[in-house]
PDB file of C-alpha atoms in Angstrom:
ATOM      1  CA  MET A   1       0.000   0.000   0.000  1.00 66.00           C
ATOM      2  CA  ALA A   2       1.377   3.389  -1.006  1.00 74.00           C
ATOM      3  CA  GLY A   3       1.634   6.291   1.383  1.00 83.00           C
ATOM      4  CA  SER A   4       1.679   9.859   0.109  1.00 94.00           C
ATOM      5  CA  VAL A   5       1.164  13.426   1.233  1.00 97.00           C
ATOM      6  CA  VAL A   6      -1.447  15.844  -0.126  1.00 98.00           C
ATOM      7  CA  THR A   7      -1.043  19.553   0.557  1.00 98.00           C
ATOM      8  CA  THR A   8      -4.316  21.420   1.002  1.00 98.00           C
ATOM      9  CA  SER A   9      -5.152  24.817  -0.466  1.00 98.00           C
ATOM     10  CA  ASP A  10      -4.101  26.458   2.822  1.00 98.00           C
ATOM     11  CA  GLY A  11      -0.782  24.619   3.042  1.00 98.00           C
ATOM     12  CA  VAL A  12      -1.598  21.731   5.417  1.00 98.00           C
ATOM     13  CA  ARG A  13       0.015  18.377   4.629  1.00 98.00           C
ATOM     14  CA  LEU A  14      -2.309  15.372   4.934  1.00 98.00           C
ATOM     15  CA  ARG A  15      -1.021  11.808   5.161  1.00 98.00           C
ATOM     16  CA  VAL A  16      -2.783   9.503   2.673  1.00 98.00           C
ATOM     17  CA  SER A  17      -2.939   5.690   2.469  1.00 97.00           C
ATOM     18  CA  ASP A  18      -3.771   4.424  -1.029  1.00 97.00           C
ATOM     19  CA  THR A  19      -4.045   0.788  -2.127  1.00 97.00           C
ATOM     20  CA  GLY A  20      -3.902   1.720  -5.801  1.00 94.00           C
ATOM     21  CA  GLY A  21      -5.901  -0.038  -8.469  1.00 91.00           C
ATOM     22  CA  GLY A  22      -8.448   0.954 -11.087  1.00 89.00           C
ATOM     23  CA  GLY A  23     -12.123   1.768 -11.238  1.00 90.00           C
ATOM     24  CA  VAL A  24     -14.098   4.076  -8.994  1.00 96.00           C
ATOM     25  CA  PRO A  25     -12.187   4.403  -5.703  1.00 98.00           C
ATOM     26  CA  LEU A  26     -13.598   4.282  -2.185  1.00 98.00           C
ATOM     27  CA  VAL A  27     -12.410   7.206  -0.043  1.00 98.00           C
ATOM     28  CA  MET A  28     -12.896   6.686   3.701  1.00 98.00           C
ATOM     29  CA  LEU A  29     -13.149   9.434   6.311  1.00 98.00           C
ATOM     30  CA  HIS A  30     -12.495   8.748   9.982  1.00 98.00           C
ATOM     31  CA  GLY A  31     -14.109  10.242  13.063  1.00 98.00           C
ATOM     32  CA  TRP A  32     -13.136  12.868  15.621  1.00 97.00           C
ATOM     33  CA  GLY A  33      -9.869  12.138  17.398  1.00 96.00           C
ATOM     34  CA  GLN A  34      -9.210   9.040  15.316  1.00 97.00           C
ATOM     35  CA  THR A  35      -7.102   8.289  12.229  1.00 98.00           C
ATOM     36  CA  ALA A  36      -6.990   6.341   8.991  1.00 98.00           C
ATOM     37  CA  ALA A  37      -5.183   3.578  10.898  1.00 97.00           C
ATOM     38  CA  LEU A  38      -8.562   2.380  12.183  1.00 97.00           C
ATOM     39  CA  PHE A  39      -9.478   1.460   8.590  1.00 98.00           C
ATOM     40  CA  GLU A  40      -6.651  -1.052   8.235  1.00 97.00           C
ATOM     41  CA  GLY A  41      -9.185  -3.884   7.980  1.00 97.00           C
ATOM     42  CA  GLN A  42     -11.003  -2.078   5.176  1.00 97.00           C
ATOM     43  CA  LEU A  43      -7.846  -1.023   3.333  1.00 97.00           C
ATOM     44  CA  GLY A  44      -7.008  -4.714   3.158  1.00 95.00           C
ATOM     45  CA  GLY A  45     -10.432  -6.311   3.032  1.00 96.00           C
ATOM     46  CA  LEU A  46     -12.106  -4.071   0.451  1.00 97.00           C
ATOM     47  CA  ALA A  47      -9.181  -3.594  -1.934  1.00 95.00           C
ATOM     48  CA  ASN A  48      -9.555  -6.824  -3.904  1.00 91.00           C
ATOM     49  CA  SER A  49     -12.041  -5.280  -6.304  1.00 89.00           C
ATOM     50  CA  ARG A  50     -11.401  -1.535  -5.971  1.00 96.00           C
ATOM     51  CA  ARG A  51      -8.956   1.180  -5.057  1.00 97.00           C
ATOM     52  CA  VAL A  52      -9.323   2.153  -1.385  1.00 98.00           C
ATOM     53  CA  ILE A  53      -8.046   5.424   0.062  1.00 98.00           C
ATOM     54  CA  ALA A  54      -8.006   6.772   3.614  1.00 98.00           C
ATOM     55  CA  TYR A  55      -6.275   9.822   5.012  1.00 98.00           C
ATOM     56  CA  ASP A  56      -5.597  11.473   8.346  1.00 98.00           C
ATOM     57  CA  MET A  57      -7.567  14.709   8.624  1.00 98.00           C
ATOM     58  CA  ARG A  58      -5.770  17.860   9.688  1.00 98.00           C
ATOM     59  CA  GLY A  59      -4.884  17.731  13.367  1.00 98.00           C
ATOM     60  CA  HIS A  60      -5.094  13.932  13.393  1.00 98.00           C
ATOM     61  CA  GLY A  61      -2.677  11.044  13.048  1.00 97.00           C
ATOM     62  CA  LEU A  62       0.398  11.741  10.927  1.00 97.00           C
ATOM     63  CA  SER A  63      -1.036  14.828   9.215  1.00 98.00           C
ATOM     64  CA  ASP A  64      -0.020  18.376  10.067  1.00 98.00           C
ATOM     65  CA  LYS A  65      -1.512  19.965  13.171  1.00 98.00           C
ATOM     66  CA  PRO A  66      -1.714  23.667  12.346  1.00 98.00           C
ATOM     67  CA  ASP A  67      -3.257  26.337  14.539  1.00 97.00           C
ATOM     68  CA  HIS A  68      -6.190  26.909  12.174  1.00 98.00           C
ATOM     69  CA  GLY A  69      -8.940  25.230  10.197  1.00 98.00           C
ATOM     70  CA  TYR A  70     -10.690  23.071  12.792  1.00 98.00           C
ATOM     71  CA  ARG A  71     -14.182  23.356  11.358  1.00 98.00           C
ATOM     72  CA  ILE A  72     -16.278  20.820   9.477  1.00 98.00           C
ATOM     73  CA  ALA A  73     -16.470  23.121   6.444  1.00 98.00           C
ATOM     74  CA  ARG A  74     -12.670  23.311   6.260  1.00 98.00           C
ATOM     75  CA  LEU A  75     -12.439  19.515   6.503  1.00 98.00           C
ATOM     76  CA  ALA A  76     -14.880  19.330   3.589  1.00 98.00           C
ATOM     77  CA  ALA A  77     -12.573  21.631   1.607  1.00 98.00           C
ATOM     78  CA  ASP A  78      -9.690  19.325   2.545  1.00 98.00           C
ATOM     79  CA  LEU A  79     -11.633  16.400   1.074  1.00 98.00           C
ATOM     80  CA  ARG A  80     -12.036  18.375  -2.143  1.00 98.00           C
ATOM     81  CA  ASP A  81      -8.283  19.055  -2.120  1.00 98.00           C
ATOM     82  CA  VAL A  82      -7.535  15.345  -1.685  1.00 98.00           C
ATOM     83  CA  LEU A  83      -9.785  14.438  -4.632  1.00 98.00           C
ATOM     84  CA  ASP A  84      -8.125  17.143  -6.729  1.00 98.00           C
ATOM     85  CA  ALA A  85      -4.584  16.095  -5.824  1.00 98.00           C
ATOM     86  CA  LEU A  86      -5.279  12.417  -6.556  1.00 97.00           C
ATOM     87  CA  ARG A  87      -7.110  13.373  -9.776  1.00 97.00           C
ATOM     88  CA  ILE A  88     -10.265  11.565  -8.728  1.00 98.00           C
ATOM     89  CA  GLU A  89     -13.223  12.554 -10.869  1.00 97.00           C
ATOM     90  CA  ARG A  90     -15.685   9.977  -9.513  1.00 98.00           C
ATOM     91  CA  THR A  91     -15.667   8.340  -6.091  1.00 98.00           C
ATOM     92  CA  ASP A  92     -17.586   6.415  -3.469  1.00 98.00           C
ATOM     93  CA  LEU A  93     -17.340   8.002  -0.020  1.00 98.00           C
ATOM     94  CA  LEU A  94     -17.506   6.249   3.351  1.00 98.00           C
ATOM     95  CA  GLY A  95     -17.802   8.471   6.401  1.00 98.00           C
ATOM     96  CA  TRP A  96     -17.767   7.140   9.925  1.00 98.00           C
ATOM     97  CA  SER A  97     -18.890   9.321  12.838  1.00 97.00           C
ATOM     98  CA  MET A  98     -17.622  12.865  12.196  1.00 98.00           C
ATOM     99  CA  GLY A  99     -16.503  11.673   8.772  1.00 98.00           C
ATOM    100  CA  ALA A 100     -20.169  11.501   7.764  1.00 98.00           C
ATOM    101  CA  SER A 101     -20.601  15.141   8.794  1.00 98.00           C
ATOM    102  CA  VAL A 102     -17.630  16.067   6.602  1.00 98.00           C
ATOM    103  CA  ILE A 103     -19.381  14.344   3.685  1.00 98.00           C
ATOM    104  CA  TRP A 104     -22.626  16.243   4.327  1.00 98.00           C
ATOM    105  CA  SER A 105     -20.693  19.502   4.396  1.00 98.00           C
ATOM    106  CA  TYR A 106     -18.885  18.560   1.182  1.00 98.00           C
ATOM    107  CA  LEU A 107     -22.204  17.897  -0.564  1.00 98.00           C
ATOM    108  CA  GLU A 108     -23.616  21.203   0.659  1.00 98.00           C
ATOM    109  CA  LEU A 109     -20.577  23.191  -0.472  1.00 98.00           C
ATOM    110  CA  PHE A 110     -19.481  21.393  -3.639  1.00 98.00           C
ATOM    111  CA  GLY A 111     -22.384  19.209  -4.743  1.00 98.00           C
ATOM    112  CA  SER A 112     -22.461  15.542  -5.729  1.00 98.00           C
ATOM    113  CA  ALA A 113     -21.036  15.699  -9.260  1.00 98.00           C
ATOM    114  CA  ARG A 114     -17.958  13.687  -8.244  1.00 98.00           C
ATOM    115  CA  VAL A 115     -19.779  11.333  -5.869  1.00 98.00           C
ATOM    116  CA  ARG A 116     -21.168   7.986  -7.033  1.00 98.00           C
ATOM    117  CA  SER A 117     -22.453   6.702  -3.675  1.00 98.00           C
ATOM    118  CA  LEU A 118     -22.236   7.160   0.098  1.00 98.00           C
ATOM    119  CA  VAL A 119     -21.798   4.857   3.072  1.00 98.00           C
ATOM    120  CA  LEU A 120     -22.683   6.674   6.316  1.00 98.00           C
ATOM    121  CA  VAL A 121     -21.619   4.896   9.498  1.00 98.00           C
ATOM    122  CA  ASP A 122     -23.148   5.601  12.924  1.00 97.00           C
ATOM    123  CA  GLN A 123     -23.472   9.376  12.834  1.00 97.00           C
ATOM    124  CA  PRO A 124     -26.652  11.243  13.825  1.00 95.00           C
ATOM    125  CA  ALA A 125     -27.833  14.211  11.787  1.00 95.00           C
ATOM    126  CA  ALA A 126     -27.538  16.390  14.907  1.00 93.00           C
ATOM    127  CA  VAL A 127     -25.490  15.968  18.088  1.00 93.00           C
ATOM    128  CA  ILE A 128     -26.750  18.720  20.388  1.00 92.00           C
ATOM    129  CA  ALA A 129     -30.186  18.537  22.012  1.00 88.00           C
ATOM    130  CA  TRP A 130     -30.885  22.260  21.921  1.00 87.00           C
ATOM    131  CA  PRO A 131     -33.199  23.714  24.602  1.00 87.00           C
ATOM    132  CA  TRP A 132     -35.734  24.806  21.968  1.00 87.00           C
ATOM    133  CA  THR A 133     -36.077  21.347  20.384  1.00 83.00           C
ATOM    134  CA  THR A 134     -38.592  18.799  21.597  1.00 84.00           C
ATOM    135  CA  ALA A 135     -37.591  15.471  23.095  1.00 83.00           C
ATOM    136  CA  GLU A 136     -39.202  13.763  20.103  1.00 81.00           C
ATOM    137  CA  ARG A 137     -37.154  15.842  17.671  1.00 80.00           C
ATOM    138  CA  SER A 138     -33.946  15.115  19.584  1.00 82.00           C
ATOM    139  CA  ALA A 139     -34.653  11.389  19.529  1.00 78.00           C
ATOM    140  CA  GLU A 140     -35.364  11.443  15.793  1.00 77.00           C
ATOM    141  CA  THR A 141     -32.160  13.264  14.918  1.00 80.00           C
ATOM    142  CA  GLY A 142     -30.070  11.287  17.399  1.00 83.00           C
ATOM    143  CA  ALA A 143     -29.056  14.304  19.458  1.00 87.00           C
ATOM    144  CA  ILE A 144     -27.044  12.783  22.299  1.00 78.00           C
ATOM    145  CA  LEU A 145     -25.712  15.795  24.240  1.00 87.00           C
ATOM    146  CA  PRO A 146     -27.490  18.680  25.933  1.00 90.00           C
ATOM    147  CA  ILE A 147     -25.724  21.993  25.393  1.00 92.00           C
ATOM    148  CA  ASP A 148     -24.507  22.113  28.998  1.00 93.00           C
ATOM    149  CA  GLY A 149     -23.135  18.601  28.559  1.00 93.00           C
ATOM    150  CA  LEU A 150     -21.048  19.777  25.609  1.00 94.00           C
ATOM    151  CA  THR A 151     -19.719  22.803  27.484  1.00 95.00           C
ATOM    152  CA  ARG A 152     -18.764  20.662  30.483  1.00 95.00           C
ATOM    153  CA  LEU A 153     -17.020  18.130  28.241  1.00 95.00           C
ATOM    154  CA  ALA A 154     -15.185  20.857  26.328  1.00 96.00           C
ATOM    155  CA  ALA A 155     -14.113  22.602  29.539  1.00 97.00           C
ATOM    156  CA  SER A 156     -12.764  19.330  30.914  1.00 96.00           C
ATOM    157  CA  ILE A 157     -10.830  18.579  27.728  1.00 95.00           C
ATOM    158  CA  ALA A 158      -9.335  22.090  27.759  1.00 96.00           C
ATOM    159  CA  VAL A 159      -7.544  21.474  31.086  1.00 95.00           C
ATOM    160  CA  ASP A 160      -6.872  17.757  30.655  1.00 90.00           C
ATOM    161  CA  GLU A 161      -3.084  17.457  30.446  1.00 85.00           C
ATOM    162  CA  ASN A 162      -2.949  13.663  30.217  1.00 89.00           C
ATOM    163  CA  GLY A 163      -5.807  13.032  27.802  1.00 91.00           C
ATOM    164  CA  ASP A 164      -7.758  11.017  30.368  1.00 94.00           C
ATOM    165  CA  VAL A 165     -11.033  12.885  29.706  1.00 95.00           C
ATOM    166  CA  VAL A 166     -10.966  12.076  25.992  1.00 95.00           C
ATOM    167  CA  GLN A 167     -10.049   8.473  26.747  1.00 94.00           C
ATOM    168  CA  ARG A 168     -13.066   8.092  29.067  1.00 94.00           C
ATOM    169  CA  PHE A 169     -15.342   9.852  26.565  1.00 93.00           C
ATOM    170  CA  VAL A 170     -14.378   7.503  23.738  1.00 94.00           C
ATOM    171  CA  ARG A 171     -14.498   4.458  26.019  1.00 93.00           C
ATOM    172  CA  SER A 172     -18.143   5.323  26.729  1.00 92.00           C
ATOM    173  CA  MET A 173     -18.883   4.620  23.056  1.00 93.00           C
ATOM    174  CA  PHE A 174     -18.648   0.889  23.874  1.00 92.00           C
ATOM    175  CA  SER A 175     -21.631  -0.666  25.660  1.00 89.00           C
ATOM    176  CA  GLU A 176     -20.152  -4.091  26.342  1.00 80.00           C
ATOM    177  CA  PRO A 177     -16.782  -5.241  27.694  1.00 84.00           C
ATOM    178  CA  VAL A 178     -14.211  -3.957  25.232  1.00 86.00           C
ATOM    179  CA  ASP A 179     -11.878  -6.288  23.374  1.00 88.00           C
ATOM    180  CA  GLU A 180      -8.459  -5.159  24.588  1.00 90.00           C
ATOM    181  CA  GLY A 181      -6.942  -5.384  21.117  1.00 91.00           C
ATOM    182  CA  VAL A 182      -9.630  -3.105  19.693  1.00 93.00           C
ATOM    183  CA  TRP A 183      -9.337  -0.656  22.570  1.00 94.00           C
ATOM    184  CA  ARG A 184      -5.549  -0.555  22.263  1.00 94.00           C
ATOM    185  CA  VAL A 185      -5.819   0.599  18.649  1.00 94.00           C
ATOM    186  CA  VAL A 186      -8.504   3.191  19.416  1.00 96.00           C
ATOM    187  CA  SER A 187      -6.736   4.460  22.521  1.00 95.00           C
ATOM    188  CA  GLU A 188      -3.391   4.856  20.761  1.00 95.00           C
ATOM    189  CA  GLN A 189      -4.854   6.828  17.864  1.00 96.00           C
ATOM    190  CA  ILE A 190      -6.672   9.276  20.143  1.00 94.00           C
ATOM    191  CA  ARG A 191      -3.326  10.439  21.498  1.00 94.00           C
ATOM    192  CA  HIS A 192      -2.276  11.793  18.087  1.00 95.00           C
ATOM    193  CA  THR A 193      -4.811  14.657  18.228  1.00 96.00           C
ATOM    194  CA  PRO A 194      -3.681  17.618  20.378  1.00 96.00           C
ATOM    195  CA  VAL A 195      -6.139  19.663  22.411  1.00 96.00           C
ATOM    196  CA  HIS A 196      -5.743  22.731  20.186  1.00 97.00           C
ATOM    197  CA  ALA A 197      -7.199  20.652  17.333  1.00 97.00           C
ATOM    198  CA  ALA A 198      -9.607  18.393  19.216  1.00 96.00           C
ATOM    199  CA  LEU A 199     -11.428  21.066  21.196  1.00 97.00           C
ATOM    200  CA  PRO A 200     -12.579  23.558  18.521  1.00 97.00           C
ATOM    201  CA  LEU A 201     -13.363  20.732  16.121  1.00 98.00           C
ATOM    202  CA  LEU A 202     -15.502  18.925  18.693  1.00 97.00           C
ATOM    203  CA  VAL A 203     -17.500  22.086  19.395  1.00 97.00           C
ATOM    204  CA  ASP A 204     -17.983  22.911  15.712  1.00 97.00           C
ATOM    205  CA  HIS A 205     -18.903  19.330  14.853  1.00 97.00           C
ATOM    206  CA  ALA A 206     -21.399  19.063  17.701  1.00 96.00           C
ATOM    207  CA  ALA A 207     -23.086  22.364  16.834  1.00 95.00           C
ATOM    208  CA  GLN A 208     -24.120  21.291  13.323  1.00 95.00           C
ATOM    209  CA  ASP A 209     -27.526  19.997  12.266  1.00 93.00           C
ATOM    210  CA  TRP A 210     -27.442  18.356   8.827  1.00 96.00           C
ATOM    211  CA  THR A 211     -31.119  17.435   8.630  1.00 93.00           C
ATOM    212  CA  ASP A 212     -31.829  19.932   5.853  1.00 95.00           C
ATOM    213  CA  VAL A 213     -29.101  18.370   3.686  1.00 98.00           C
ATOM    214  CA  LEU A 214     -30.443  14.820   3.860  1.00 97.00           C
ATOM    215  CA  GLY A 215     -33.491  15.219   1.633  1.00 97.00           C
ATOM    216  CA  ARG A 216     -31.367  16.711  -1.148  1.00 98.00           C
ATOM    217  CA  ILE A 217     -28.892  13.819  -1.389  1.00 98.00           C
ATOM    218  CA  ASP A 218     -29.208  12.430  -4.908  1.00 98.00           C
ATOM    219  CA  VAL A 219     -26.853   9.428  -4.928  1.00 98.00           C
ATOM    220  CA  PRO A 220     -27.291   5.867  -3.574  1.00 98.00           C
ATOM    221  CA  VAL A 221     -26.753   5.701   0.198  1.00 98.00           C
ATOM    222  CA  LEU A 222     -26.178   2.927   2.726  1.00 98.00           C
ATOM    223  CA  VAL A 223     -26.632   3.897   6.398  1.00 98.00           C
ATOM    224  CA  ILE A 224     -24.993   1.609   8.981  1.00 98.00           C
ATOM    225  CA  GLY A 225     -25.837   1.633  12.684  1.00 96.00           C
ATOM    226  CA  CYS A 226     -25.060  -0.591  15.657  1.00 95.00           C
ATOM    227  CA  GLU A 227     -27.319  -1.599  18.556  1.00 92.00           C
ATOM    228  CA  GLY A 228     -24.489  -1.401  21.054  1.00 90.00           C
ATOM    229  CA  SER A 229     -23.364   2.095  20.076  1.00 93.00           C
ATOM    230  CA  HIS A 230     -23.955   5.252  22.079  1.00 91.00           C
ATOM    231  CA  VAL A 231     -25.706   6.504  18.915  1.00 93.00           C
ATOM    232  CA  ASP A 232     -29.348   5.433  19.132  1.00 90.00           C
ATOM    233  CA  VAL A 233     -30.227   3.121  16.237  1.00 92.00           C
ATOM    234  CA  ARG A 234     -33.552   4.943  15.889  1.00 92.00           C
ATOM    235  CA  SER A 235     -31.597   7.932  14.622  1.00 94.00           C
ATOM    236  CA  GLN A 236     -29.954   5.805  11.948  1.00 95.00           C
ATOM    237  CA  ARG A 237     -33.288   4.499  10.704  1.00 95.00           C
ATOM    238  CA  GLU A 238     -34.678   8.043  10.738  1.00 94.00           C
ATOM    239  CA  LEU A 239     -31.588   9.238   8.895  1.00 96.00           C
ATOM    240  CA  ALA A 240     -32.133   6.668   6.153  1.00 97.00           C
ATOM    241  CA  ALA A 241     -35.829   7.535   5.990  1.00 96.00           C
ATOM    242  CA  ARG A 242     -34.980  11.180   5.274  1.00 95.00           C
ATOM    243  CA  ILE A 243     -32.562  10.327   2.420  1.00 98.00           C
ATOM    244  CA  PRO A 244     -34.355   9.416  -0.821  1.00 97.00           C
ATOM    245  CA  GLY A 245     -33.999   5.691  -1.497  1.00 97.00           C
ATOM    246  CA  ALA A 246     -31.414   5.072   1.218  1.00 98.00           C
ATOM    247  CA  LEU A 247     -30.761   1.589   2.587  1.00 98.00           C
ATOM    248  CA  VAL A 248     -30.158   0.915   6.286  1.00 97.00           C
ATOM    249  CA  HIS A 249     -28.384  -1.907   8.103  1.00 98.00           C
ATOM    250  CA  VAL A 250     -28.127  -2.179  11.881  1.00 97.00           C
ATOM    251  CA  PHE A 251     -25.575  -4.525  13.431  1.00 96.00           C
ATOM    252  CA  GLY A 252     -26.939  -6.386  16.442  1.00 95.00           C
ATOM    253  CA  ARG A 253     -25.106  -6.795  19.720  1.00 93.00           C
ATOM    254  CA  ASP A 254     -24.171 -10.310  18.696  1.00 92.00           C
ATOM    255  CA  ALA A 255     -21.952  -8.818  15.983  1.00 93.00           C
ATOM    256  CA  ALA A 256     -20.736  -5.537  17.509  1.00 92.00           C
ATOM    257  CA  SER A 257     -21.490  -3.485  20.601  1.00 90.00           C
ATOM    258  CA  SER A 258     -19.949  -0.092  20.005  1.00 94.00           C
ATOM    259  CA  HIS A 259     -19.510   2.931  17.766  1.00 95.00           C
ATOM    260  CA  PHE A 260     -16.815   0.934  15.944  1.00 96.00           C
ATOM    261  CA  PRO A 261     -18.569  -1.902  14.043  1.00 96.00           C
ATOM    262  CA  PHE A 262     -15.891  -1.931  11.348  1.00 97.00           C
ATOM    263  CA  LEU A 263     -13.351  -2.887  14.027  1.00 96.00           C
ATOM    264  CA  GLU A 264     -15.477  -5.363  15.986  1.00 95.00           C
ATOM    265  CA  ALA A 265     -17.129  -7.083  13.013  1.00 96.00           C
ATOM    266  CA  THR A 266     -14.611  -6.411  10.262  1.00 97.00           C
ATOM    267  CA  ASP A 267     -15.508  -9.265   7.925  1.00 97.00           C
ATOM    268  CA  ALA A 268     -19.267  -8.705   8.177  1.00 97.00           C
ATOM    269  CA  PHE A 269     -18.824  -4.951   7.770  1.00 98.00           C
ATOM    270  CA  ASN A 270     -16.631  -5.385   4.706  1.00 98.00           C
ATOM    271  CA  ALA A 271     -19.061  -7.878   3.147  1.00 97.00           C
ATOM    272  CA  LEU A 272     -21.922  -5.432   3.650  1.00 98.00           C
ATOM    273  CA  VAL A 273     -20.066  -2.485   2.135  1.00 98.00           C
ATOM    274  CA  ASP A 274     -18.687  -4.580  -0.728  1.00 97.00           C
ATOM    275  CA  ALA A 275     -22.165  -5.862  -1.644  1.00 97.00           C
ATOM    276  CA  PHE A 276     -23.571  -2.336  -1.619  1.00 98.00           C
ATOM    277  CA  LEU A 277     -20.770  -0.911  -3.767  1.00 97.00           C
ATOM    278  CA  CYS A 278     -20.928  -3.819  -6.203  1.00 96.00           C
ATOM    279  CA  GLY A 279     -24.660  -3.228  -6.523  1.00 96.00           C
ATOM    280  CA  VAL A 280     -24.089   0.462  -7.193  1.00 96.00           C
ATOM    281  CA  ALA A 281     -21.489  -0.365  -9.841  1.00 92.00           C
ATOM    282  CA  ARG A 282     -23.777  -2.926 -11.449  1.00 90.00           C
ATOM    283  CA  ASP A 283     -26.688  -0.497 -11.570  1.00 88.00           C
ATOM    284  CA  ALA A 284     -24.434   2.219 -12.994  1.00 80.00           C
ATOM    285  CA  SER A 285     -23.197  -0.089 -15.765  1.00 73.00           C
ATOM    286  CA  THR A 286     -26.752  -1.046 -16.757  1.00 70.00           C
ATOM    287  CA  GLY A 287     -28.203   2.437 -16.408  1.00 62.00           C
ATOM    288  CA  VAL A 288     -30.458   1.430 -13.483  1.00 50.00           C
ATOM    289  CA  GLU A 289     -31.033   4.132 -10.878  1.00 48.00           C
ATOM    290  CA  THR A 290     -30.546   2.749  -7.364  1.00 43.00           C
ATOM    291  CA  ARG A 291     -33.608   3.768  -5.340  1.00 44.00           C
ATOM    292  CA  GLY A 292     -36.018   2.092  -2.976  1.00 40.00           C
ATOM    293  CA  ASP A 293     -35.552  -0.582  -0.354  1.00 36.00           C
ATOM    294  CA  THR A 294     -33.298  -3.290  -1.783  1.00 35.00           C
ATOM    295  CA  ARG A 295     -32.031  -4.611   1.523  1.00 35.00           C
ATOM    296  CA  SER A 296     -32.773  -8.197   0.520  1.00 32.00           C
ATOM    297  CA  GLN A 297     -29.920  -7.942  -1.975  1.00 39.00           C
ATOM    298  CA  LEU A 298     -27.394  -7.239   0.768  1.00 47.00           C
ATOM    299  CA  PRO A 299     -25.700  -9.926   2.868  1.00 47.00           C
ATOM    300  CA  ARG A 300     -27.276 -10.297   6.297  1.00 43.00           C
ATOM    301  CA  PRO A 301     -24.414 -10.663   8.785  1.00 37.00           C
ATOM    302  CA  ALA A 302     -26.513  -8.936  11.451  1.00 37.00           C
ATOM    303  CA  HIS A 303     -29.914  -7.376  12.045  1.00 35.00           C
ATOM    304  CA  VAL A 304     -31.479  -5.088   9.471  1.00 36.00           C
TER     305      VAL A 304
END
């Protein structure tokens, strides 16, 4: 697998992992505080039939950690810069957690002309339960933090010299006993993101509500949730319901019990994504528009 560096339009160097190969590539975007290293199982497991690319966002992993640009909109511009630098005219995008928000921002800012399909993994359309929203609305969107909860978390991270607050926060995204090998990988990657990057990005990410973007998505979409995640699976079904023709798959606790189904159930996750992307490619080659509920065509490694 080749490693390279892409320099963004504002001079930030991003570390890229690229399996190479032909056809429409799959570009994967990681979540807050994490890195492309978490996608090792996908970079290997999904590359047999396609080119797979993952990169460390600014402030994360082995990419530069400047003193600016920690907003979702800037990360969306970085995605555009990566596509430009790698001369990618057509791509599938997979966004996990905050990575899904980066995709929504990209679509809002730059449109879907270069996007063939989306895989959205365990990210609610809104994170903050604002005081003026109803409990029903918060449940539908998946809002998981009251505004005072966000301010307390941010204040704790700001003075946390050892990173213990972030470690506990991410550990809470597992609902069952954590496999130590999985936790070791997650825990190590968190330490690559300094507070000056993590804090403003967390606040900006949490403050967004992407609900108004969902109904305007015009490419095939697979939404993936997990029963054991801190993200309520109801929000993932509601998310799919708001996206025209989207498919939804929810992993049961027997397969995964966290916000990280691609780590806990790697083979099943890869089979699901591969089947979806192969279906998209097949429909594109025959001129069939992918819309409607075609879940029966997907493998069923877990609950749907």
